[in-house]
Amino acid sequence: EVLFTDLTFEFVSSFDNYLQSKSYHLNTIAKHMKHLKRYVNVAINKEYMDIQKYAFRKYKIKSIEGSHTHLAPEEWYKQTWETNLGIHVEIDMMEWNVMWEKIDAGDYDVAVGGWGPYYNEPSAILMLFDPENGYFNAEKMGWDNEDSKKFKELCDSAVNIVDEKEKAEIYLQAEELLVYNAVIAPEYLEQSPIYIANTVKNHPMSTNGMENWAAVDVEK
């Protein structure tokens, strides 16, 4: 157990040395230190720590330029907005629980997060934006007008529809209201292809990527 009062310059430096002794890459160490620094900043803001004992005043996080062949989502946002819109963007990556605290407090300019469905049904995503009961409700999003009320009506009515085609049409109308009229939109879709050998039988795959290995068999 480590207390906030333990997070001195000496502690942080010794943690750096420990990670180096385990042959961690310099950029990996930097990532761990950035996470630690964010928690320390939050602790100081909440007055759990004395700002005079701020370890990262003396400890400097070191990293080297990577040589990756693609942009991470946050890098893509930054590049696109700065190039196309002329908006200077500073990226502040943080742990989920810290991010949600900032969102709840309204302490952000633009917040970007991701979500995946647990089952193959549009409401798994759409109901997050229910203006009354969703996590991203009207209070958080500022989406409180006739369109948001219509969105809720459509989502609520779709729950009781049995016909899959009719249900899908209603959810499509709700999705269009959300994407075209609210301050939110999907940005990218991540795909993870899975290759199955011909000798593998009874391997079902749902449309939302869930696997069930219970009935899988391999021919010899």
mmCIF file of C-alpha atoms in Angstrom:
data_model
loop_
_atom_site.group_PDB
_atom_site.id
_atom_site.type_symbol
_atom_site.label_atom_id
_atom_site.label_comp_id
_atom_site.label_asym_id
_atom_site.label_seq_id
_atom_site.Cartn_x
_atom_site.Cartn_y
_atom_site.Cartn_z
ATOM 1 C CA GLU A 1 0.000 0.000 0.000
ATOM 2 C CA VAL A 2 1.300 3.426 -1.005
ATOM 3 C CA LEU A 3 -0.028 6.624 0.559
ATOM 4 C CA PHE A 4 -0.109 9.971 -1.234
ATOM 5 C CA THR A 5 2.381 11.253 1.334
ATOM 6 C CA ASP A 6 4.796 8.520 0.169
ATOM 7 C CA LEU A 7 4.911 9.909 -3.369
ATOM 8 C CA THR A 8 8.072 11.929 -2.923
ATOM 9 C CA PHE A 9 10.746 12.694 -5.501
ATOM 10 C CA GLU A 10 12.834 9.886 -4.002
ATOM 11 C CA PHE A 11 9.954 7.405 -4.329
ATOM 12 C CA VAL A 12 9.243 8.343 -7.946
ATOM 13 C CA SER A 13 12.938 8.131 -8.821
ATOM 14 C CA SER A 14 13.238 4.706 -7.190
ATOM 15 C CA PHE A 15 10.147 3.538 -9.079
ATOM 16 C CA ASP A 16 11.796 4.709 -12.317
ATOM 17 C CA ASN A 17 14.939 2.750 -11.430
ATOM 18 C CA TYR A 18 12.861 -0.343 -10.628
ATOM 19 C CA LEU A 19 11.131 -0.235 -14.028
ATOM 20 C CA GLN A 20 14.495 0.182 -15.735
ATOM 21 C CA SER A 21 15.823 -2.849 -13.842
ATOM 22 C CA LYS A 22 12.920 -4.852 -15.317
ATOM 23 C CA SER A 23 14.037 -3.798 -18.826
ATOM 24 C CA TYR A 24 10.962 -1.662 -19.518
ATOM 25 C CA HIS A 25 11.228 0.500 -22.628
ATOM 26 C CA LEU A 26 11.775 4.212 -21.928
ATOM 27 C CA ASN A 27 8.405 5.123 -23.458
ATOM 28 C CA THR A 28 6.656 2.459 -21.378
ATOM 29 C CA ILE A 29 8.189 3.952 -18.234
ATOM 30 C CA ALA A 30 7.028 7.378 -19.404
ATOM 31 C CA LYS A 31 3.491 6.058 -19.799
ATOM 32 C CA HIS A 32 3.469 4.684 -16.231
ATOM 33 C CA MET A 33 4.858 7.957 -14.913
ATOM 34 C CA LYS A 34 2.238 10.010 -16.746
ATOM 35 C CA HIS A 35 -0.504 7.907 -15.161
ATOM 36 C CA LEU A 36 1.074 8.396 -11.726
ATOM 37 C CA LYS A 37 1.475 12.128 -12.331
ATOM 38 C CA ARG A 38 -2.219 12.505 -13.183
ATOM 39 C CA TYR A 39 -3.250 10.872 -9.906
ATOM 40 C CA VAL A 40 -0.849 13.102 -8.002
ATOM 41 C CA ASN A 41 -2.314 16.173 -9.742
ATOM 42 C CA VAL A 42 -5.821 15.082 -8.788
ATOM 43 C CA ALA A 43 -4.699 14.479 -5.191
ATOM 44 C CA ILE A 44 -3.205 17.983 -4.996
ATOM 45 C CA ASN A 45 -6.363 19.532 -6.489
ATOM 46 C CA LYS A 46 -8.425 17.709 -3.844
ATOM 47 C CA GLU A 47 -5.944 18.839 -1.163
ATOM 48 C CA TYR A 48 -4.910 15.294 -0.289
ATOM 49 C CA MET A 49 -1.289 16.321 -0.847
ATOM 50 C CA ASP A 50 0.799 19.398 -0.138
ATOM 51 C CA ILE A 51 1.685 21.128 -3.408
ATOM 52 C CA GLN A 52 5.081 22.006 -1.942
ATOM 53 C CA LYS A 53 5.908 18.282 -1.962
ATOM 54 C CA TYR A 54 5.041 17.842 -5.658
ATOM 55 C CA ALA A 55 7.502 15.168 -6.820
ATOM 56 C CA PHE A 56 7.172 15.983 -10.509
ATOM 57 C CA ARG A 57 8.571 19.469 -10.015
ATOM 58 C CA LYS A 58 12.032 17.887 -9.934
ATOM 59 C CA TYR A 59 11.386 14.560 -11.647
ATOM 60 C CA LYS A 60 11.165 14.941 -15.433
ATOM 61 C CA ILE A 61 9.439 12.287 -17.528
ATOM 62 C CA LYS A 62 11.682 11.164 -20.377
ATOM 63 C CA SER A 63 10.678 9.575 -23.680
ATOM 64 C CA ILE A 64 11.984 9.086 -27.193
ATOM 65 C CA GLU A 65 10.311 9.575 -30.554
ATOM 66 C CA GLY A 66 8.558 6.371 -31.635
ATOM 67 C CA SER A 67 8.493 4.932 -35.149
ATOM 68 C CA HIS A 68 4.950 3.572 -35.374
ATOM 69 C CA THR A 69 3.294 3.263 -38.783
ATOM 70 C CA HIS A 70 -0.176 4.441 -37.797
ATOM 71 C CA LEU A 71 -1.801 7.095 -35.642
ATOM 72 C CA ALA A 72 -3.499 6.339 -32.368
ATOM 73 C CA PRO A 73 -7.086 7.702 -32.229
ATOM 74 C CA GLU A 74 -6.069 10.676 -30.078
ATOM 75 C CA GLU A 75 -3.215 11.497 -32.476
ATOM 76 C CA TRP A 76 -5.658 11.357 -35.388
ATOM 77 C CA TYR A 77 -8.000 13.821 -33.624
ATOM 78 C CA LYS A 78 -5.140 16.215 -32.984
ATOM 79 C CA GLN A 79 -3.785 16.039 -36.535
ATOM 80 C CA THR A 80 -7.209 16.372 -38.176
ATOM 81 C CA TRP A 81 -8.434 19.284 -36.055
ATOM 82 C CA GLU A 82 -5.181 21.216 -36.293
ATOM 83 C CA THR A 83 -4.813 20.664 -40.054
ATOM 84 C CA ASN A 84 -8.421 21.111 -41.161
ATOM 85 C CA LEU A 85 -9.806 23.470 -38.516
ATOM 86 C CA GLY A 86 -6.725 25.344 -37.346
ATOM 87 C CA ILE A 87 -7.547 24.455 -33.727
ATOM 88 C CA HIS A 88 -4.631 23.851 -31.393
ATOM 89 C CA VAL A 89 -5.242 20.628 -29.477
ATOM 90 C CA GLU A 90 -3.561 19.480 -26.272
ATOM 91 C CA ILE A 91 -4.160 15.791 -25.526
ATOM 92 C CA ASP A 92 -4.597 14.777 -21.902
ATOM 93 C CA MET A 93 -4.852 10.997 -21.669
ATOM 94 C CA MET A 94 -6.148 9.757 -18.326
ATOM 95 C CA GLU A 95 -7.634 6.801 -16.509
ATOM 96 C CA TRP A 96 -11.374 6.241 -16.936
ATOM 97 C CA ASN A 97 -12.295 7.085 -13.349
ATOM 98 C CA VAL A 98 -10.383 10.379 -13.519
ATOM 99 C CA MET A 99 -11.969 11.214 -16.863
ATOM 100 C CA TRP A 100 -15.509 10.606 -15.590
ATOM 101 C CA GLU A 101 -14.865 12.831 -12.572
ATOM 102 C CA LYS A 102 -13.819 15.639 -14.900
ATOM 103 C CA ILE A 103 -16.839 15.078 -17.156
ATOM 104 C CA ASP A 104 -19.202 15.098 -14.174
ATOM 105 C CA ALA A 105 -17.636 18.358 -13.006
ATOM 106 C CA GLY A 106 -17.740 19.904 -16.498
ATOM 107 C CA ASP A 107 -13.949 20.250 -16.394
ATOM 108 C CA TYR A 108 -13.182 19.698 -20.078
ATOM 109 C CA ASP A 109 -13.389 21.282 -23.536
ATOM 110 C CA VAL A 110 -13.829 18.091 -25.597
ATOM 111 C CA ALA A 111 -14.085 14.635 -24.023
ATOM 112 C CA VAL A 112 -13.601 11.545 -26.187
ATOM 113 C CA GLY A 113 -14.338 8.023 -25.009
ATOM 114 C CA GLY A 114 -15.277 4.650 -26.403
ATOM 115 C CA TRP A 115 -17.975 2.110 -25.730
ATOM 116 C CA GLY A 116 -18.731 -1.365 -27.015
ATOM 117 C CA PRO A 117 -22.080 -3.213 -26.910
ATOM 118 C CA TYR A 118 -22.534 -6.221 -24.684
ATOM 119 C CA TYR A 119 -25.155 -7.722 -26.959
ATOM 120 C CA ASN A 120 -26.383 -7.360 -30.540
ATOM 121 C CA GLU A 121 -29.095 -4.756 -29.935
ATOM 122 C CA PRO A 122 -28.863 -1.022 -30.765
ATOM 123 C CA SER A 123 -30.278 0.021 -27.398
ATOM 124 C CA ALA A 124 -27.004 -1.147 -25.814
ATOM 125 C CA ILE A 125 -25.496 2.085 -27.163
ATOM 126 C CA LEU A 126 -28.446 4.396 -27.770
ATOM 127 C CA MET A 127 -29.811 4.310 -24.233
ATOM 128 C CA LEU A 128 -26.553 5.789 -22.953
ATOM 129 C CA PHE A 129 -27.922 9.051 -24.362
ATOM 130 C CA ASP A 130 -31.410 8.867 -22.885
ATOM 131 C CA PRO A 131 -31.983 12.546 -21.963
ATOM 132 C CA GLU A 132 -33.477 11.574 -18.597
ATOM 133 C CA ASN A 133 -31.854 8.322 -17.444
ATOM 134 C CA GLY A 134 -28.796 7.821 -19.662
ATOM 135 C CA TYR A 135 -25.243 8.344 -18.496
ATOM 136 C CA PHE A 136 -24.866 11.094 -21.122
ATOM 137 C CA ASN A 137 -28.173 12.723 -20.235
ATOM 138 C CA ALA A 138 -29.537 16.168 -21.114
ATOM 139 C CA GLU A 139 -27.763 17.774 -18.171
ATOM 140 C CA LYS A 140 -24.348 16.565 -19.321
ATOM 141 C CA MET A 141 -24.831 17.031 -23.052
ATOM 142 C CA GLY A 142 -27.059 20.091 -23.073
ATOM 143 C CA TRP A 143 -29.294 18.248 -25.548
ATOM 144 C CA ASP A 144 -32.716 19.181 -24.217
ATOM 145 C CA ASN A 145 -35.204 20.027 -26.947
ATOM 146 C CA GLU A 146 -37.943 18.469 -29.068
ATOM 147 C CA ASP A 147 -35.433 16.224 -30.847
ATOM 148 C CA SER A 148 -34.146 14.766 -27.569
ATOM 149 C CA LYS A 149 -37.713 14.110 -26.418
ATOM 150 C CA LYS A 150 -38.505 12.414 -29.746
ATOM 151 C CA PHE A 151 -35.315 10.355 -29.391
ATOM 152 C CA LYS A 152 -36.449 9.060 -26.000
ATOM 153 C CA GLU A 153 -39.940 8.276 -27.309
ATOM 154 C CA LEU A 154 -38.507 6.245 -30.199
ATOM 155 C CA CYS A 155 -36.104 4.272 -27.980
ATOM 156 C CA ASP A 156 -38.811 3.561 -25.406
ATOM 157 C CA SER A 157 -41.269 2.398 -28.064
ATOM 158 C CA ALA A 158 -38.715 0.124 -29.778
ATOM 159 C CA VAL A 159 -38.273 -1.915 -26.597
ATOM 160 C CA ASN A 160 -41.784 -3.339 -26.982
ATOM 161 C CA ILE A 161 -41.576 -4.081 -30.722
ATOM 162 C CA VAL A 162 -41.264 -7.780 -31.577
ATOM 163 C CA ASP A 163 -40.721 -7.521 -35.337
ATOM 164 C CA GLU A 164 -36.964 -7.118 -35.870
ATOM 165 C CA LYS A 165 -37.279 -5.090 -39.085
ATOM 166 C CA GLU A 166 -39.748 -2.649 -37.543
ATOM 167 C CA LYS A 167 -37.556 -2.348 -34.433
ATOM 168 C CA ALA A 168 -34.478 -1.620 -36.576
ATOM 169 C CA GLU A 169 -36.328 1.140 -38.461
ATOM 170 C CA ILE A 170 -37.304 2.841 -35.201
ATOM 171 C CA TYR A 171 -33.773 2.631 -33.831
ATOM 172 C CA LEU A 172 -32.459 4.066 -37.121
ATOM 173 C CA GLN A 173 -34.707 7.112 -36.690
ATOM 174 C CA ALA A 174 -33.443 7.535 -33.126
ATOM 175 C CA GLU A 175 -29.834 7.200 -34.249
ATOM 176 C CA GLU A 176 -30.286 9.857 -36.928
ATOM 177 C CA LEU A 177 -31.659 12.277 -34.335
ATOM 178 C CA LEU A 178 -28.693 11.569 -32.070
ATOM 179 C CA VAL A 179 -25.989 11.879 -34.730
ATOM 180 C CA TYR A 180 -27.421 14.769 -36.737
ATOM 181 C CA ASN A 181 -28.804 16.955 -33.937
ATOM 182 C CA ALA A 182 -26.898 16.213 -30.722
ATOM 183 C CA VAL A 183 -23.300 17.204 -30.075
ATOM 184 C CA ILE A 184 -22.001 13.670 -30.526
ATOM 185 C CA ALA A 185 -21.096 11.365 -33.376
ATOM 186 C CA PRO A 186 -19.207 8.090 -33.981
ATOM 187 C CA GLU A 187 -15.636 8.791 -35.052
ATOM 188 C CA TYR A 188 -14.126 5.461 -36.004
ATOM 189 C CA LEU A 189 -14.817 1.739 -36.055
ATOM 190 C CA GLU A 190 -12.257 -0.776 -34.911
ATOM 191 C CA GLN A 191 -12.201 -4.166 -36.610
ATOM 192 C CA SER A 192 -10.473 -7.314 -35.403
ATOM 193 C CA PRO A 193 -10.529 -10.055 -38.066
ATOM 194 C CA ILE A 194 -10.444 -13.641 -36.834
ATOM 195 C CA TYR A 195 -9.251 -16.467 -39.069
ATOM 196 C CA ILE A 196 -10.612 -19.960 -38.477
ATOM 197 C CA ALA A 197 -9.031 -23.046 -40.055
ATOM 198 C CA ASN A 198 -11.276 -25.354 -42.115
ATOM 199 C CA THR A 199 -10.683 -28.118 -39.581
ATOM 200 C CA VAL A 200 -12.425 -26.093 -36.846
ATOM 201 C CA LYS A 201 -16.147 -26.851 -36.752
ATOM 202 C CA ASN A 202 -19.142 -25.376 -34.899
ATOM 203 C CA HIS A 203 -17.454 -22.092 -34.180
ATOM 204 C CA PRO A 204 -20.229 -19.471 -33.910
ATOM 205 C CA MET A 205 -19.499 -15.740 -33.946
ATOM 206 C CA SER A 206 -22.118 -13.127 -33.107
ATOM 207 C CA THR A 207 -22.304 -9.784 -34.901
ATOM 208 C CA ASN A 208 -20.895 -7.974 -31.878
ATOM 209 C CA GLY A 209 -17.807 -10.199 -31.689
ATOM 210 C CA MET A 210 -18.772 -12.470 -28.804
ATOM 211 C CA GLU A 211 -17.433 -16.026 -29.100
ATOM 212 C CA ASN A 212 -18.788 -19.270 -27.721
ATOM 213 C CA TRP A 213 -16.332 -22.170 -27.618
ATOM 214 C CA ALA A 214 -18.657 -24.671 -25.925
ATOM 215 C CA ALA A 215 -19.519 -26.623 -29.096
ATOM 216 C CA VAL A 216 -16.257 -26.159 -31.007
ATOM 217 C CA ASP A 217 -14.658 -29.276 -32.442
ATOM 218 C CA VAL A 218 -11.435 -29.811 -34.378
ATOM 219 C CA GLU A 219 -11.253 -32.459 -37.070
ATOM 220 C CA LYS A 220 -8.158 -34.638 -37.082
#
